[in-house]
Amino acid sequence: MELFDLHGKVAIVTGGNGGIGLGIARGLAQAGADIAVAARNPDKTRMAVEQLGGLGVRAVGVHVDVTDATQIQKMVADSVDALGGVDILVANAGMSIRKRPETYSIDEWSTVVTTNLTGVFACCHAVYPQLKARGGGKIVTIGSMTSIFGLDMGAPYAATKGGVVQLTRSLASAWARDNIQVNCILPGWIDTELTQGARRAMPRLDESVVDRTPQKRWGRPEDLAGAALFYCAAASDFVTGTSLAVDGGFSSSMF
Ligand code: NDP
């Protein structure tokens, strides 16, 4: 058995058209997986698909808004039609609205929860019959340092990311008998469109992240590829319900 070989496997990566999702998709493609890039922005998706196709695997774009369960069902059906099945789901799509807790409207709260928590559950729920039919599979969810720490400017975000860890454990426990492993990656501060927005909103963020991170740098999307490959490959066949921080030491260090 090849521990880190994904040839013959198909992965759906939500939010795979940029940032962390594309970093992970590239890592899985380099290991041989065919990729369905699932997101909303068609231009970004087209560019990601071109990039992944250049790595010598089959790559397709499928439209999805993860706040819509019907679109998620279609995302899975389109991926199966295009690539012949699904073995791996990376439930990565996510967003934040940055403000103090007392200033959120309930609609803003719901947007974050529907995208980051309900959206992850709905993707796992929709892909489960496919994985079961294949005799097993892998699901990777994406938490955050806010799965562990509180965030004054992101109460709903932190609530969803804490929830993703517990959802991961629950799905892992329920679907172990189906040979489906479910694990979570907890990224530290990674340089993406999401955090570029945060940097603009918080001018001192750049230097505080570097200062607070023992490895003294921001993470890059490709830093997530190794952990994701481990969780998506045979190497992790007896690993389920776990969370792995990819954070340059952030969560291990008081300062
Ligand atoms: P980006 O903003 O760069 O990417 C977010 C991705 O999610 C895009 O591909 C976007 O595509 C997609 N997306 C967002 N909303 C939806 C939606 N409703 N339906 C479908 N797709 C959607 O962010 P990151 O790469 O930084 O974040 C990726 C994940 O990593 C998120 O879950 C985030 O919370 C998490 N994370 C990020 C950290 C960081 O430091 N960057 C740290 C910890 C966790 P499109 O707009 O085309 O739909």
Short mmCIF file of C-alpha atoms and ligand atoms in Angstrom, two decimals:
data_model
loop_
_atom_site.label_atom_id
_atom_site.label_comp_id
_atom_site.label_asym_id
_atom_site.label_seq_id
_atom_site.Cartn_x
_atom_site.Cartn_y
_atom_site.Cartn_z
CA MET A 1 0.00 0.00 0.00
CA GLU A 2 1.27 3.44 -0.96
CA LEU A 3 0.77 5.60 2.13
CA PHE A 4 0.60 8.97 0.36
CA ASP A 5 -0.60 8.06 -3.14
CA LEU A 6 -3.95 9.45 -4.33
CA HIS A 7 -3.95 8.18 -7.93
CA GLY A 8 -7.44 6.93 -8.78
CA LYS A 9 -9.05 9.05 -6.05
CA VAL A 10 -11.46 11.95 -6.57
CA ALA A 11 -11.56 14.91 -4.18
CA ILE A 12 -14.14 17.69 -3.89
CA VAL A 13 -12.55 20.82 -2.40
CA THR A 14 -15.06 23.51 -1.42
CA GLY A 15 -13.54 26.96 -1.71
CA GLY A 16 -10.88 25.27 -3.85
CA ASN A 17 -10.53 28.25 -6.20
CA GLY A 18 -8.24 30.31 -3.96
CA GLY A 19 -6.38 30.65 -0.68
CA ILE A 20 -6.09 27.61 1.59
CA GLY A 21 -8.48 25.54 -0.55
CA LEU A 22 -6.32 25.94 -3.64
CA GLY A 23 -3.16 25.24 -1.62
CA ILE A 24 -4.73 21.97 -0.45
CA ALA A 25 -6.11 21.12 -3.91
CA ARG A 26 -2.63 21.52 -5.40
CA GLY A 27 -1.17 19.19 -2.76
CA LEU A 28 -3.80 16.52 -3.42
CA ALA A 29 -3.35 16.86 -7.18
CA GLN A 30 0.43 16.51 -6.84
CA ALA A 31 -0.29 13.19 -5.09
CA GLY A 32 -2.43 12.13 -8.08
CA ALA A 33 -6.02 12.97 -7.06
CA ASP A 34 -8.55 14.26 -9.57
CA ILE A 35 -10.14 17.43 -8.23
CA ALA A 36 -13.58 19.06 -8.31
CA VAL A 37 -13.11 22.72 -7.43
CA ALA A 38 -16.39 23.83 -5.81
CA ALA A 39 -17.04 27.54 -5.28
CA ARG A 40 -19.08 30.53 -6.48
CA ASN A 41 -16.76 32.81 -8.50
CA PRO A 42 -16.52 31.30 -12.02
CA ASP A 43 -13.41 33.27 -13.07
CA LYS A 44 -11.41 32.21 -10.03
CA THR A 45 -12.64 28.63 -10.47
CA ARG A 46 -11.58 28.58 -14.13
CA MET A 47 -8.07 29.76 -13.25
CA ALA A 48 -7.76 27.18 -10.44
CA VAL A 49 -8.93 24.38 -12.73
CA GLU A 50 -6.32 25.39 -15.34
CA GLN A 51 -3.61 25.39 -12.69
CA LEU A 52 -4.61 21.97 -11.34
CA GLY A 53 -4.97 20.50 -14.84
CA GLY A 54 -1.36 21.57 -15.42
CA LEU A 55 -0.33 19.12 -12.68
CA GLY A 56 -1.46 16.22 -14.90
CA VAL A 57 -4.73 15.27 -13.17
CA ARG A 58 -8.35 15.72 -14.18
CA ALA A 59 -9.76 18.93 -12.71
CA VAL A 60 -13.25 20.35 -13.10
CA GLY A 61 -15.08 23.36 -11.71
CA VAL A 62 -18.48 22.87 -10.09
CA HIS A 63 -20.60 25.79 -8.97
CA VAL A 64 -21.76 25.83 -5.35
CA ASP A 65 -22.91 28.25 -2.71
CA VAL A 66 -22.52 26.24 0.49
CA THR A 67 -25.35 28.15 2.17
CA ASP A 68 -27.78 26.33 -0.15
CA ALA A 69 -28.39 22.60 0.49
CA THR A 70 -29.88 22.07 -2.98
CA GLN A 71 -26.74 23.49 -4.63
CA ILE A 72 -24.62 21.23 -2.41
CA GLN A 73 -26.53 18.13 -3.59
CA LYS A 74 -25.93 19.30 -7.17
CA MET A 75 -22.23 19.89 -6.42
CA VAL A 76 -21.87 16.23 -5.44
CA ALA A 77 -23.93 15.00 -8.42
CA ASP A 78 -21.92 17.16 -10.86
CA SER A 79 -18.63 15.92 -9.41
CA VAL A 80 -19.72 12.30 -9.71
CA ASP A 81 -20.89 12.87 -13.29
CA ALA A 82 -17.63 14.57 -14.29
CA LEU A 83 -15.10 12.43 -12.42
CA GLY A 84 -16.88 9.11 -11.83
CA GLY A 85 -17.31 9.20 -8.04
CA VAL A 86 -16.06 10.87 -4.88
CA ASP A 87 -13.56 9.54 -2.33
CA ILE A 88 -12.53 12.71 -0.49
CA LEU A 89 -14.26 15.89 0.69
CA VAL A 90 -12.28 18.90 1.88
CA ALA A 91 -14.95 21.13 3.47
CA ASN A 92 -12.91 24.32 3.36
CA ALA A 93 -15.25 27.13 2.23
CA GLY A 94 -15.63 29.76 4.92
CA MET A 95 -15.90 33.47 5.67
CA SER A 96 -16.01 35.99 8.47
CA ILE A 97 -17.70 39.28 9.33
CA ARG A 98 -15.38 41.29 11.58
CA LYS A 99 -16.92 43.41 14.32
CA ARG A 100 -17.52 43.51 18.05
CA PRO A 101 -20.16 41.06 19.30
CA GLU A 102 -22.63 43.72 20.44
CA THR A 103 -22.76 45.20 16.92
CA TYR A 104 -23.82 42.08 14.93
CA SER A 105 -27.31 41.85 13.53
CA ILE A 106 -28.87 38.41 13.85
CA ASP A 107 -28.75 38.18 10.04
CA GLU A 108 -24.98 38.72 10.08
CA TRP A 109 -24.61 36.06 12.78
CA SER A 110 -26.70 33.66 10.69
CA THR A 111 -24.67 34.30 7.52
CA VAL A 112 -21.47 33.24 9.27
CA VAL A 113 -23.07 30.20 10.94
CA THR A 114 -24.85 29.09 7.76
CA THR A 115 -21.65 29.28 5.72
CA ASN A 116 -19.06 27.96 8.18
CA LEU A 117 -20.98 25.39 10.23
CA THR A 118 -24.24 24.42 8.54
CA GLY A 119 -22.42 24.53 5.19
CA VAL A 120 -19.77 22.09 6.41
CA PHE A 121 -22.41 19.73 7.81
CA ALA A 122 -24.48 19.93 4.62
CA CYS A 123 -21.44 19.07 2.45
CA CYS A 124 -20.51 16.11 4.68
CA HIS A 125 -24.15 14.97 4.71
CA ALA A 126 -24.42 15.17 0.91
CA VAL A 127 -21.18 13.34 0.22
CA TYR A 128 -21.73 10.54 2.78
CA PRO A 129 -23.76 8.20 0.51
CA GLN A 130 -21.03 8.43 -2.15
CA LEU A 131 -18.23 7.63 0.30
CA LYS A 132 -20.22 4.79 1.81
CA ALA A 133 -20.93 3.34 -1.63
CA ARG A 134 -17.15 3.37 -2.38
CA GLY A 135 -16.47 1.35 0.80
CA GLY A 136 -14.97 4.31 2.66
CA GLY A 137 -13.45 7.72 2.25
CA LYS A 138 -11.91 10.77 3.84
CA ILE A 139 -13.37 14.05 5.03
CA VAL A 140 -11.21 16.99 6.07
CA THR A 141 -12.77 19.98 7.80
CA ILE A 142 -11.08 23.32 8.45
CA GLY A 143 -11.12 24.83 11.91
CA SER A 144 -8.94 27.72 13.05
CA MET A 145 -6.99 29.04 16.00
CA THR A 146 -10.45 30.31 17.00
CA SER A 147 -11.43 26.65 17.51
CA ILE A 148 -9.20 27.03 20.59
CA PHE A 149 -9.00 30.76 21.41
CA GLY A 150 -11.68 33.44 21.59
CA LEU A 151 -11.74 36.34 19.11
CA ASP A 152 -13.16 39.70 20.14
CA MET A 153 -13.76 40.75 16.51
CA GLY A 154 -15.25 37.43 15.39
CA ALA A 155 -17.65 35.86 17.91
CA PRO A 156 -19.76 34.00 15.33
CA TYR A 157 -16.65 32.93 13.41
CA ALA A 158 -15.06 31.49 16.56
CA ALA A 159 -18.35 29.81 17.53
CA THR A 160 -18.51 28.10 14.12
CA LYS A 161 -14.87 27.04 14.22
CA GLY A 162 -15.28 25.57 17.70
CA GLY A 163 -18.38 23.82 16.38
CA VAL A 164 -16.50 22.40 13.40
CA VAL A 165 -14.15 20.53 15.76
CA GLN A 166 -17.07 18.95 17.64
CA LEU A 167 -18.88 18.19 14.39
CA THR A 168 -15.71 16.49 13.14
CA ARG A 169 -15.52 14.29 16.23
CA SER A 170 -19.21 13.38 16.00
CA LEU A 171 -19.07 12.48 12.30
CA ALA A 172 -15.85 10.53 12.89
CA SER A 173 -17.55 8.56 15.61
CA ALA A 174 -20.72 7.91 13.59
CA TRP A 175 -19.08 7.03 10.30
CA ALA A 176 -16.12 4.97 11.56
CA ARG A 177 -18.14 1.82 10.82
CA ASP A 178 -18.38 2.94 7.19
CA ASN A 179 -14.58 3.27 6.97
CA ILE A 180 -14.87 7.05 6.62
CA GLN A 181 -12.20 9.01 8.50
CA VAL A 182 -13.11 12.59 9.44
CA ASN A 183 -10.40 14.95 10.67
CA CYS A 184 -9.88 18.67 11.09
CA ILE A 185 -7.00 21.02 10.25
CA LEU A 186 -6.54 24.10 12.41
CA PRO A 187 -4.62 26.69 10.38
CA GLY A 188 -2.75 29.49 12.09
CA TRP A 189 -2.55 32.87 10.40
CA ILE A 190 -2.30 32.18 6.65
CA ASP A 191 -1.79 34.85 3.98
CA THR A 192 -4.98 34.72 1.84
CA GLU A 193 -7.71 37.07 0.60
CA LEU A 194 -9.53 36.49 3.91
CA THR A 195 -6.64 37.71 6.03
CA GLN A 196 -5.63 40.44 3.57
CA GLY A 197 -9.06 41.94 4.38
CA ALA A 198 -8.29 41.59 8.10
CA ARG A 199 -4.90 43.25 7.60
CA ARG A 200 -6.54 46.22 5.93
CA ALA A 201 -9.04 46.50 8.80
CA MET A 202 -6.38 46.07 11.51
CA PRO A 203 -3.18 47.92 10.58
CA ARG A 204 -1.06 46.33 13.36
CA LEU A 205 -2.18 42.78 12.56
CA ASP A 206 0.73 42.06 10.24
CA GLU A 207 3.44 42.61 12.83
CA SER A 208 1.43 41.12 15.73
CA VAL A 209 0.99 37.85 13.83
CA VAL A 210 4.71 37.60 13.05
CA ASP A 211 5.56 38.51 16.64
CA ARG A 212 3.09 36.04 18.20
CA THR A 213 3.97 33.11 15.88
CA PRO A 214 7.05 31.16 17.08
CA GLN A 215 8.16 30.50 13.49
CA LYS A 216 8.07 34.29 12.92
CA ARG A 217 6.16 34.33 9.65
CA TRP A 218 2.68 34.14 8.17
CA GLY A 219 1.64 30.74 6.82
CA ARG A 220 1.22 30.21 3.11
CA PRO A 221 -1.63 28.21 1.50
CA GLU A 222 0.86 25.50 0.47
CA ASP A 223 1.77 25.00 4.15
CA LEU A 224 -1.59 23.23 4.57
CA ALA A 225 -0.97 20.69 1.79
CA GLY A 226 1.06 18.19 3.85
CA ALA A 227 -1.47 17.87 6.67
CA ALA A 228 -4.31 17.61 4.16
CA LEU A 229 -2.52 14.92 2.17
CA PHE A 230 -1.93 12.90 5.35
CA TYR A 231 -5.63 13.11 6.24
CA CYS A 232 -6.73 12.23 2.67
CA ALA A 233 -4.38 9.31 2.12
CA ALA A 234 -4.01 5.73 3.39
CA ALA A 235 -1.38 7.03 5.85
CA SER A 236 -4.25 8.15 8.14
CA ASP A 237 -6.47 5.05 7.82
CA PHE A 238 -6.55 4.55 11.64
CA VAL A 239 -6.73 8.27 12.48
CA THR A 240 -10.16 9.82 12.92
CA GLY A 241 -11.82 12.61 14.89
CA THR A 242 -8.54 14.46 15.40
CA SER A 243 -7.49 18.07 14.89
CA LEU A 244 -4.04 19.05 13.68
CA ALA A 245 -2.73 22.59 14.10
CA VAL A 246 -0.70 23.92 11.17
CA ASP A 247 0.23 27.19 12.79
CA GLY A 248 4.00 27.71 13.08
CA GLY A 249 3.68 26.96 16.81
CA PHE A 250 1.01 29.61 17.55
CA SER A 251 -1.24 27.34 19.66
CA SER A 252 1.68 25.80 21.57
CA SER A 253 3.14 29.04 22.82
CA MET A 254 2.02 31.49 25.49
CA PHE A 255 3.84 34.36 23.73
P1 NDP B 1 -10.37 32.93 1.14
O1 NDP B 1 -11.31 34.05 1.38
O2 NDP B 1 -9.08 33.17 0.44
O3 NDP B 1 -11.13 31.73 0.42
C1 NDP B 1 -12.42 31.35 0.81
C2 NDP B 1 -12.92 30.34 -0.20
O4 NDP B 1 -14.21 29.92 0.18
C3 NDP B 1 -13.00 30.93 -1.58
O5 NDP B 1 -12.56 29.93 -2.47
C4 NDP B 1 -14.48 31.21 -1.76
O6 NDP B 1 -14.80 31.07 -3.14
C5 NDP B 1 -15.10 30.12 -0.91
N1 NDP B 1 -16.39 30.46 -0.36
C6 NDP B 1 -16.68 31.43 0.55
N2 NDP B 1 -17.99 31.46 0.80
C7 NDP B 1 -18.55 30.49 0.04
C8 NDP B 1 -19.88 30.03 -0.17
N3 NDP B 1 -20.93 30.58 0.45
N4 NDP B 1 -20.08 29.00 -1.01
C9 NDP B 1 -19.04 28.44 -1.66
N5 NDP B 1 -17.78 28.82 -1.52
C10 NDP B 1 -17.54 29.85 -0.68
O7 NDP B 1 -10.13 32.33 2.61
P2 NDP B 1 -9.05 31.31 3.17
O8 NDP B 1 -8.44 30.52 2.10
O9 NDP B 1 -8.22 32.05 4.11
O10 NDP B 1 -10.04 30.40 4.05
C11 NDP B 1 -10.35 29.07 3.73
C12 NDP B 1 -10.82 28.38 5.00
O11 NDP B 1 -9.77 28.41 5.96
C13 NDP B 1 -12.03 29.06 5.67
O12 NDP B 1 -12.86 28.08 6.24
C14 NDP B 1 -11.37 29.89 6.76
O13 NDP B 1 -12.24 30.14 7.82
C15 NDP B 1 -10.25 28.96 7.16
N6 NDP B 1 -9.15 29.60 7.88
C16 NDP B 1 -8.38 30.58 7.31
C17 NDP B 1 -7.31 31.11 8.01
C18 NDP B 1 -6.41 32.16 7.46
O14 NDP B 1 -5.55 32.67 8.20
N7 NDP B 1 -6.50 32.50 6.18
C19 NDP B 1 -7.02 30.69 9.38
C20 NDP B 1 -7.89 29.66 9.87
C21 NDP B 1 -8.91 29.14 9.14
P3 NDP B 1 -15.95 31.92 -3.88
O15 NDP B 1 -15.90 33.29 -3.33
O16 NDP B 1 -15.64 31.80 -5.32
O17 NDP B 1 -17.21 31.19 -3.53
#
